[in-house]
mmCIF file of C-alpha atoms and ligand atoms in Angstrom:
data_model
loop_
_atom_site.group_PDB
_atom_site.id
_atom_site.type_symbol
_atom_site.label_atom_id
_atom_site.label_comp_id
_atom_site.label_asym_id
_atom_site.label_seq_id
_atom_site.Cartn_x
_atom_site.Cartn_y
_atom_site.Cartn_z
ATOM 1 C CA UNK A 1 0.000 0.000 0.000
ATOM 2 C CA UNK A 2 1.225 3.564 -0.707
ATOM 3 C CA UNK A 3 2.745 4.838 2.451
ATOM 4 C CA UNK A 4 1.257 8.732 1.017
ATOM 5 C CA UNK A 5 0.504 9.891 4.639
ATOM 6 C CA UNK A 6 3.201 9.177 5.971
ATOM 7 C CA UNK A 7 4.574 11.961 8.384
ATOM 8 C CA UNK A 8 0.960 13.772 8.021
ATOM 9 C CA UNK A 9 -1.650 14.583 10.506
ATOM 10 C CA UNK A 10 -5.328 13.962 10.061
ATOM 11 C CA UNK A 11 -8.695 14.634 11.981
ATOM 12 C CA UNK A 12 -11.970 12.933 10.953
ATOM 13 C CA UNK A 13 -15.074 14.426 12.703
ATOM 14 C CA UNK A 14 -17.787 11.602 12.854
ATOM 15 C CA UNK A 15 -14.771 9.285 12.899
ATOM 16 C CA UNK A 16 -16.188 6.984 15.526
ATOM 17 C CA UNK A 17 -18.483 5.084 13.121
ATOM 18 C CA UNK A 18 -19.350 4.056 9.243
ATOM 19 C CA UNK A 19 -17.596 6.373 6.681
ATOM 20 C CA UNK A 20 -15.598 8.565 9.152
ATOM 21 C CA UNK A 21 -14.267 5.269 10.749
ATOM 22 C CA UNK A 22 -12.712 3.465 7.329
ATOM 23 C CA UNK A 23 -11.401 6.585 6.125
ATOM 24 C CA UNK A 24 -9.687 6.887 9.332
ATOM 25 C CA UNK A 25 -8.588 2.839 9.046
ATOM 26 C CA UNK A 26 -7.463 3.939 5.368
ATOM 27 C CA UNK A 27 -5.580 6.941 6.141
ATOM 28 C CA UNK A 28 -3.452 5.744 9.150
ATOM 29 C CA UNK A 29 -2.611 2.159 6.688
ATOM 30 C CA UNK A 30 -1.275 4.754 4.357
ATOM 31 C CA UNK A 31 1.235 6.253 7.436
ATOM 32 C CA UNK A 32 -0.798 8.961 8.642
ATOM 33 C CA UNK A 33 -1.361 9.807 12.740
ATOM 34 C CA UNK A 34 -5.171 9.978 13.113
ATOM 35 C CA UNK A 35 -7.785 11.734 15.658
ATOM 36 C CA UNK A 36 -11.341 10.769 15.359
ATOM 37 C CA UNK A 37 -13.629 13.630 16.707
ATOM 38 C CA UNK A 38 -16.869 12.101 17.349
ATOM 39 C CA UNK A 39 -19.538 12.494 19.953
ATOM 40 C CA UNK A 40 -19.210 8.841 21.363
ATOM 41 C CA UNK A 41 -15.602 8.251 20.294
ATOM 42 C CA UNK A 42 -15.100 5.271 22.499
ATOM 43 C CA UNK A 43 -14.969 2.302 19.932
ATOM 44 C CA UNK A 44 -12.371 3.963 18.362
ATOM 45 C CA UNK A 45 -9.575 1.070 17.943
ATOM 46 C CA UNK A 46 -5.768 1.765 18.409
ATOM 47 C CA UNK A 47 -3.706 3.131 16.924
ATOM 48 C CA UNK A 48 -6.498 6.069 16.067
ATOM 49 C CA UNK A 49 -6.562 8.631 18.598
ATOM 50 C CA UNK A 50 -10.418 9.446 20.100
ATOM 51 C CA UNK A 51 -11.394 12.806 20.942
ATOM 52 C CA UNK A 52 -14.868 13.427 22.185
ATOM 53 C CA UNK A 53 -16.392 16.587 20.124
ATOM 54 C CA UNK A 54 -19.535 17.947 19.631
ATOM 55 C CA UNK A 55 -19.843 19.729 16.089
ATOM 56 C CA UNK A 56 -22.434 22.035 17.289
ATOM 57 C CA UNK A 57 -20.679 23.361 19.901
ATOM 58 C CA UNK A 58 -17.925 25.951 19.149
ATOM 59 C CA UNK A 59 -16.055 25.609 22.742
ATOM 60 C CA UNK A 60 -15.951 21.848 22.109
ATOM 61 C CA UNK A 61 -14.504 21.655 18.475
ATOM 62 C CA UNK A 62 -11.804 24.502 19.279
ATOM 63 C CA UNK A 63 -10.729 22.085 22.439
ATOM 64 C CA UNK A 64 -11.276 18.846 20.372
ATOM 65 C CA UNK A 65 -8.833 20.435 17.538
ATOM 66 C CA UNK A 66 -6.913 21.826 19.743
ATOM 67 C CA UNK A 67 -6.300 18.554 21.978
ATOM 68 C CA UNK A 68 -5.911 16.570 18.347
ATOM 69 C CA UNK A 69 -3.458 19.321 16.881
ATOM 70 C CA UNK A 70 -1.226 18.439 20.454
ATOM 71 C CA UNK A 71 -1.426 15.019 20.577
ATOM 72 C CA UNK A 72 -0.975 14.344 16.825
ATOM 73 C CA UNK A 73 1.984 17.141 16.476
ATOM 74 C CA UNK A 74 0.085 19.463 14.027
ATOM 75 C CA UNK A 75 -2.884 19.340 11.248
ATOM 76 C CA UNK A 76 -2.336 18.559 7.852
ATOM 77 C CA UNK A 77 -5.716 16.632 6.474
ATOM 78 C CA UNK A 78 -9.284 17.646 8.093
ATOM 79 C CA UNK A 79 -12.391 15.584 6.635
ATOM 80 C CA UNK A 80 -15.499 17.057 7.631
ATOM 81 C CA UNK A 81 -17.734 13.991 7.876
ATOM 82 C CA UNK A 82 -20.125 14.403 11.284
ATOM 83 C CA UNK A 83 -23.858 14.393 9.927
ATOM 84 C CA UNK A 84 -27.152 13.431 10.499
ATOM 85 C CA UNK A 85 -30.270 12.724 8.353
ATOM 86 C CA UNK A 86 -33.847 13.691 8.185
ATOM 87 C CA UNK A 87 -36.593 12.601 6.344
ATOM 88 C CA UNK A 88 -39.736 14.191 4.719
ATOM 89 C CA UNK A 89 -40.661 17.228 2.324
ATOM 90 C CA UNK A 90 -41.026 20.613 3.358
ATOM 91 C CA UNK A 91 -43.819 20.844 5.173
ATOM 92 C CA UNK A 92 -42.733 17.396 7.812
ATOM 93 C CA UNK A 93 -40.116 19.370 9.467
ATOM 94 C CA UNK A 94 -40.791 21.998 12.164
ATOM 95 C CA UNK A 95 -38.043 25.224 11.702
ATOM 96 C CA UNK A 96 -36.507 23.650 14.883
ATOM 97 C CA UNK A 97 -35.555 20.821 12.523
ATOM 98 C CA UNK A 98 -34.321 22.780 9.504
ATOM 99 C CA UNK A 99 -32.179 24.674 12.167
ATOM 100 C CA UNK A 100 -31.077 21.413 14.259
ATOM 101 C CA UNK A 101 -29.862 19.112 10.796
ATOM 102 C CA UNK A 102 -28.283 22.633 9.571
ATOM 103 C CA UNK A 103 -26.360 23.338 12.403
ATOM 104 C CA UNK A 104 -24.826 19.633 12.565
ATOM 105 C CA UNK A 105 -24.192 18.946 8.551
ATOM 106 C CA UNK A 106 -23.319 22.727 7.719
ATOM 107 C CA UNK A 107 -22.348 25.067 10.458
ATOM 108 C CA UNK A 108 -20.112 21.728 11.859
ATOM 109 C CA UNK A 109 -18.344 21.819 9.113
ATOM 110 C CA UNK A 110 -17.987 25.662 9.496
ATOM 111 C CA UNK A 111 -16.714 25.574 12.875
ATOM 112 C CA UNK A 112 -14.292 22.847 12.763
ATOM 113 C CA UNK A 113 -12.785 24.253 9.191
ATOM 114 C CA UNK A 114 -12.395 27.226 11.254
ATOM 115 C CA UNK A 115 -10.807 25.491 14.250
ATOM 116 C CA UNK A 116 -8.220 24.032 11.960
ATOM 117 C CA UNK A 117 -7.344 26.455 9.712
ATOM 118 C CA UNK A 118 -4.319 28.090 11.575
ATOM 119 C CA UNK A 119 -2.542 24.452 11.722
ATOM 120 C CA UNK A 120 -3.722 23.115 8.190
ATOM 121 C CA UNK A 121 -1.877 26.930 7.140
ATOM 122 C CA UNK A 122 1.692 25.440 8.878
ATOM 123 C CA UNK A 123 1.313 21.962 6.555
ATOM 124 C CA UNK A 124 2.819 22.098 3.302
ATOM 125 C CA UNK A 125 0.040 19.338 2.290
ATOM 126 C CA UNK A 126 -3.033 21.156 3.588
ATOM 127 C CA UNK A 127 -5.938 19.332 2.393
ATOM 128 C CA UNK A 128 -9.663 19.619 3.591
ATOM 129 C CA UNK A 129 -12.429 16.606 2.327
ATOM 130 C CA UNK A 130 -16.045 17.573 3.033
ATOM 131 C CA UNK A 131 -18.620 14.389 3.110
ATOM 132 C CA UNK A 132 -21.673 15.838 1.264
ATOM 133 C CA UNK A 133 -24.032 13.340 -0.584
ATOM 134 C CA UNK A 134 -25.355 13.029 -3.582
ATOM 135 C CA UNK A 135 -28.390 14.081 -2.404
ATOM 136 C CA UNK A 136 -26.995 17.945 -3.076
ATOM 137 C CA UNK A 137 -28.021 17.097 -6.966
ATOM 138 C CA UNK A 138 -30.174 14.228 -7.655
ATOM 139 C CA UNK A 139 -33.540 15.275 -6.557
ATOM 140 C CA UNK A 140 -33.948 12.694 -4.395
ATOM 141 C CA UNK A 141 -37.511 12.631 -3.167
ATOM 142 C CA UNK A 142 -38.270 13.116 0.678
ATOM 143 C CA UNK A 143 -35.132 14.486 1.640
ATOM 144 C CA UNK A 144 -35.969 18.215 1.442
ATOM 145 C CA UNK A 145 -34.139 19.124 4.426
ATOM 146 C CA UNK A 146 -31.190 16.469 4.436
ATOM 147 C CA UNK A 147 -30.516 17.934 0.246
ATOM 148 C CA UNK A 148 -30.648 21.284 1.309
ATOM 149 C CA UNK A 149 -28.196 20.502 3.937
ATOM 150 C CA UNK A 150 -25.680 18.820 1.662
ATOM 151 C CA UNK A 151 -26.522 21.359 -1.278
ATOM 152 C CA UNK A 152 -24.903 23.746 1.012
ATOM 153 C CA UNK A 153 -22.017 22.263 1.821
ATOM 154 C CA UNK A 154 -21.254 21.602 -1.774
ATOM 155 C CA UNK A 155 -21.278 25.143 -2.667
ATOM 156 C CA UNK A 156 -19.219 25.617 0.599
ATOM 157 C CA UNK A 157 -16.754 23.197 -0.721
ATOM 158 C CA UNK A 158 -16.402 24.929 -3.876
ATOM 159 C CA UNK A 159 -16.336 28.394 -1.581
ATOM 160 C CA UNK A 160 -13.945 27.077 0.348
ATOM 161 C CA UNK A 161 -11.414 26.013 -2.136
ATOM 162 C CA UNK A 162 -11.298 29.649 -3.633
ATOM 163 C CA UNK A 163 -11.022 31.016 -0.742
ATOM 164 C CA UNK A 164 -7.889 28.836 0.600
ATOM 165 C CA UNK A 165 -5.807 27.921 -2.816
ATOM 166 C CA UNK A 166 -3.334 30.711 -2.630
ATOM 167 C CA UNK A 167 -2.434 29.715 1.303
ATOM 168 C CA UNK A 168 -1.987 26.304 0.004
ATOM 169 C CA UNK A 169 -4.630 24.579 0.832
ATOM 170 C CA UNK A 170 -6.979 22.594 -0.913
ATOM 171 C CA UNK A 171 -10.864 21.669 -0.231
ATOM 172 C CA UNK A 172 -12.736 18.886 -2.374
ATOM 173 C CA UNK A 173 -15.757 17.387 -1.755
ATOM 174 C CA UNK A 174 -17.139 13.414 -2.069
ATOM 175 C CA UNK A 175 -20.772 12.866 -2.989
ATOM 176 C CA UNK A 176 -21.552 9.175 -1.883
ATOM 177 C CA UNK A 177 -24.797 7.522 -2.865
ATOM 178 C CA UNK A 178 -26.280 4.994 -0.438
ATOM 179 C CA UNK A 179 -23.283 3.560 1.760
ATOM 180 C CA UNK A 180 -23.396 0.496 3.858
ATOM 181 C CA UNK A 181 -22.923 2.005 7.285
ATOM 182 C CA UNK A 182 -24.196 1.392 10.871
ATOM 183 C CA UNK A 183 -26.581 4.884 10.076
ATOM 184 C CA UNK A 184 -28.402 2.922 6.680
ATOM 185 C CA UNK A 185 -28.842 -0.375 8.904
ATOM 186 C CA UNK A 186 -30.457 1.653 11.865
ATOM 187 C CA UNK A 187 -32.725 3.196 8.744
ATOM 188 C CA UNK A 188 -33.165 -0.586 7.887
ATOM 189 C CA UNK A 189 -34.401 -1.586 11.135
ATOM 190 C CA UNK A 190 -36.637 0.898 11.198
ATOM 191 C CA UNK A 191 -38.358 0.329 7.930
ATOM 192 C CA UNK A 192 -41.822 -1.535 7.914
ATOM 193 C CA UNK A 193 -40.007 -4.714 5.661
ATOM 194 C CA UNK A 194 -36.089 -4.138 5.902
ATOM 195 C CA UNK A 195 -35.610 -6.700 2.931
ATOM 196 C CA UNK A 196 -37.702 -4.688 0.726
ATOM 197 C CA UNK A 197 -36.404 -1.485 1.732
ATOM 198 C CA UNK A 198 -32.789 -2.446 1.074
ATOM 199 C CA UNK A 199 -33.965 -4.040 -2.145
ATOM 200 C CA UNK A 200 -35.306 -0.561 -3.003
ATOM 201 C CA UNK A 201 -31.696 0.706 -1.900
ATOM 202 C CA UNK A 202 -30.116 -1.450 -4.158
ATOM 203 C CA UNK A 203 -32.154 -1.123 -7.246
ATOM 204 C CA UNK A 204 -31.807 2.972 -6.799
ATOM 205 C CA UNK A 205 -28.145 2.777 -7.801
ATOM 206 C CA UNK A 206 -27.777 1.236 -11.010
ATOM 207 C CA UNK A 207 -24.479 -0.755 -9.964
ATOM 208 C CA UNK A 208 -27.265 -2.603 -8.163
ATOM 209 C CA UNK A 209 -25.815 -2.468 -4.574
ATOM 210 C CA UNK A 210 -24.886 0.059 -1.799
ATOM 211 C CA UNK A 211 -21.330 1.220 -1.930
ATOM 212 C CA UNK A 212 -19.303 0.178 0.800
ATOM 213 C CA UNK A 213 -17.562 2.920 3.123
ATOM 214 C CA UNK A 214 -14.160 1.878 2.304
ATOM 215 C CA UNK A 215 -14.911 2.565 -0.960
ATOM 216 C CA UNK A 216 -15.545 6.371 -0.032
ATOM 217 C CA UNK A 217 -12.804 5.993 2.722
ATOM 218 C CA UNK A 218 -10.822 5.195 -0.940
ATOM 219 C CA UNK A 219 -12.067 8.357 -2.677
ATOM 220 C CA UNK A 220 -11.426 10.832 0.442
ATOM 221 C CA UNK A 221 -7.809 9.429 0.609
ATOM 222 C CA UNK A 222 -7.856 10.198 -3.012
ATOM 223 C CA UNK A 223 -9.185 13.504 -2.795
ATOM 224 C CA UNK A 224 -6.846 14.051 0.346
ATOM 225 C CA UNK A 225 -3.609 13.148 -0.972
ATOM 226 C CA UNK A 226 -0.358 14.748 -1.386
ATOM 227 C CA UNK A 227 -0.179 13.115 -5.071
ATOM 228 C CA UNK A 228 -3.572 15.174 -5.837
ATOM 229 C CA UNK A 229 -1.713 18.089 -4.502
ATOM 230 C CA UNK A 230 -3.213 20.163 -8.270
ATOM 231 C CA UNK A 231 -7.020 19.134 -7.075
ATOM 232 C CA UNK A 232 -8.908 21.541 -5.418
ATOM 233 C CA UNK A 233 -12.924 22.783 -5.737
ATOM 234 C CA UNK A 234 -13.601 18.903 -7.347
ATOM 235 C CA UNK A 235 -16.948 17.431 -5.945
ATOM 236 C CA UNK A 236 -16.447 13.412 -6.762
ATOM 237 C CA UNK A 237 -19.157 11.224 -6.608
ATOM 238 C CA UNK A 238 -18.960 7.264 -5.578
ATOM 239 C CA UNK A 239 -22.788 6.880 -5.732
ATOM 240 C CA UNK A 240 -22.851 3.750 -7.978
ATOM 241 C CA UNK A 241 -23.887 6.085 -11.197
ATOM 242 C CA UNK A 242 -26.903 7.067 -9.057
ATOM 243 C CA UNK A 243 -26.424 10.752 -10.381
ATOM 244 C CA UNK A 244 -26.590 9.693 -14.064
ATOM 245 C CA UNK A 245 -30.628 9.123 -13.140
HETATM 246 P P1 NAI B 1 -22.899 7.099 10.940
HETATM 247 O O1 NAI B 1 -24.137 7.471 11.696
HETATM 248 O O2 NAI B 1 -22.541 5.644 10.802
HETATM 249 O O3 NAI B 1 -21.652 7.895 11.528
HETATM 250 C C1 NAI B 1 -21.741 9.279 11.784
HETATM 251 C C2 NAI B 1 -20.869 9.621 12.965
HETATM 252 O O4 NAI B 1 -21.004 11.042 13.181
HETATM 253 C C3 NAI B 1 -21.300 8.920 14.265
HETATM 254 O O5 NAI B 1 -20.176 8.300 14.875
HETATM 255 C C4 NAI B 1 -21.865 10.056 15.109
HETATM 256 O O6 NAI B 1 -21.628 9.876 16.506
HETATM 257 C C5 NAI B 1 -21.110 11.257 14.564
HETATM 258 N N1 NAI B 1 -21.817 12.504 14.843
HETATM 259 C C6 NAI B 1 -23.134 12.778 14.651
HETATM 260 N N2 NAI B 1 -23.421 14.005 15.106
HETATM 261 C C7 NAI B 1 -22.264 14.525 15.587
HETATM 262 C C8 NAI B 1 -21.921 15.747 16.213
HETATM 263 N N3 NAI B 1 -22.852 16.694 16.478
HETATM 264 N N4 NAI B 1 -20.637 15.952 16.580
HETATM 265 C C9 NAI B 1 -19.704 14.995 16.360
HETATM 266 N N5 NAI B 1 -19.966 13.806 15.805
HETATM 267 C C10 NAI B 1 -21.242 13.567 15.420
HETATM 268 O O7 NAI B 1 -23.110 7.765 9.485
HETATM 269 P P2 NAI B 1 -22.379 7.552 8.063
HETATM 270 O O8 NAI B 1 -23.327 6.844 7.193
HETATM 271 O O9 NAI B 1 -21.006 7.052 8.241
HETATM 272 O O10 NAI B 1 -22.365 9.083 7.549
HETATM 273 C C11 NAI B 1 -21.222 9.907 7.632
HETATM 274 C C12 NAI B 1 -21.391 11.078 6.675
HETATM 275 O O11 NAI B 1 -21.630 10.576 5.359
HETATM 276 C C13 NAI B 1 -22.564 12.013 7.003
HETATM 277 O O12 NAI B 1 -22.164 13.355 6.802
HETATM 278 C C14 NAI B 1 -23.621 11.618 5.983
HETATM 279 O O13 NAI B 1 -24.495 12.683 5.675
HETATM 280 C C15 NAI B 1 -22.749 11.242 4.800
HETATM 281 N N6 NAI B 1 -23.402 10.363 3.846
HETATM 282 C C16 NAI B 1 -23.831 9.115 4.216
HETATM 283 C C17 NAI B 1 -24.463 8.316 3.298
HETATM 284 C C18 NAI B 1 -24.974 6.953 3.629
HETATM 285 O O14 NAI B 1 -25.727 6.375 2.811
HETATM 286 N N7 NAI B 1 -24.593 6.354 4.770
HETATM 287 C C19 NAI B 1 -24.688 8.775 1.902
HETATM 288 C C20 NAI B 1 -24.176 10.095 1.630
HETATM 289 C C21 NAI B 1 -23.566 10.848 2.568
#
């Protein structure tokens, strides 16, 4: 395996579970030190370092980076992953809602961005990956809220990147379709008839099954890289062709 972090510095919010958790397998295989920032960080496996962090609370992600910039020696790769879902069209969610699922999937990413900014400017292989979802462009019926949420942090990826290329550092975004993570199997259990629901899942993406979360751990690291050190502002989907529909 290519040893491309190696010497680098990484922090994963939401890295105690599904996505956040491979990329943060994937990135310290490939020799990089590695804090996951997670509300319940506590099946975080060594050699990963867990930080408890709230992304909705300012005071928390400044201490969270802070204690992860200390521990890990500095900040070179941040991937904004913490996020939640929510269901329905426009008129099922209360403002409360809108504001809740906002504050979580956009102004997280916000907050820790701006928590790790003055170390990612000290790396000479800054590199910020936002998790959005495909669900900023397809249209994806009764997702109002969750879209808009994700819609916005696309266009704060792209923001983001012209905003931070001349310091040297470089934001890209992934767009995954449906990924088989502990967050789709609670959504599973949930369902009325699991089987058909996840037989729905499947036939939504016409590869015909969910992407794994290795295989968007694969694309961060991609996206992340010193050897992509020329891509910045890039949204890259790994949604099975799901935004071809
Ligand atoms: P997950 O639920 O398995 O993991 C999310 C992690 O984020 C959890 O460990 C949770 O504790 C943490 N988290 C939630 N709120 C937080 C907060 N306020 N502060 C800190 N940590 C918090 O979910 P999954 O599936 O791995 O999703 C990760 C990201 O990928 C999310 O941003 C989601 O929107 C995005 N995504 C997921 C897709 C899927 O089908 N699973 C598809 C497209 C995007």
């Amino acid at each position: 395996m290519t040893r491309d972090f190696a010497g680098l510095a990484a922090v994963v919010t939401g890295g105690g579970s599904g996505i956040g958790l491979a990329t943060a397998r994937l990135l310290a295989a490939r020799g990089a030190t590695v804090a996951c920032l997670d509300l319940d960080p506590t099946g975080v496996p060594d050699p990963l370092v867990g930080v408890t962090c709230d992304v909705t609370d300012t005071d928390s992600v400044t201490a969270a980076v802070a204690t992860a910039a200390s521990r890990l020696g500095g900040l070179d790769v941040l991937v904004n992953n913490a996020g939640i879902g929510a269901r329905g069209t426009v008129e099922a969610n209360p403002d409360a809602e809108w504001h809740r699922v906002f504050d979580v999937n956009v102004v997280g990413v916000v907050r820790t961005t701006r928590a790790a900014l003055p170390h990612l400017r000290a790396s000479a292989a800054a590199a910020i990956v936002n998790v959005c979802s495909i669900a900023a462009t397809a249209g994806l019926p009764d997702r109002a809220l969750y879209s808009a949420t994700k819609g916005a942090v696309q266009a704060l990826t792209l923001a983001m990147a012209a905003d931070h290329v001349a310091e040297g550092i470089r934001v890209n975004c992934v767009n995954p379709g449906t990924v088989d993570t502990p967050w789709v199997r609670r959504l599973l259990d949930a369902a009325a008839d699991p089987a058909a629901e996840l037989t729905a899942l499947r036939a939504r993406q016409p590869i015909g099954r969910l992407v794994s979360a290795a295989e968007v751990a694969a694309a961060i690291g991609y996206l992340a890289s010193p050897l992509t050190a020329a891509t910045t502002g890039t949204v890259l989907a790994v949604d099975g062709g799901m935004h071809g529909l």
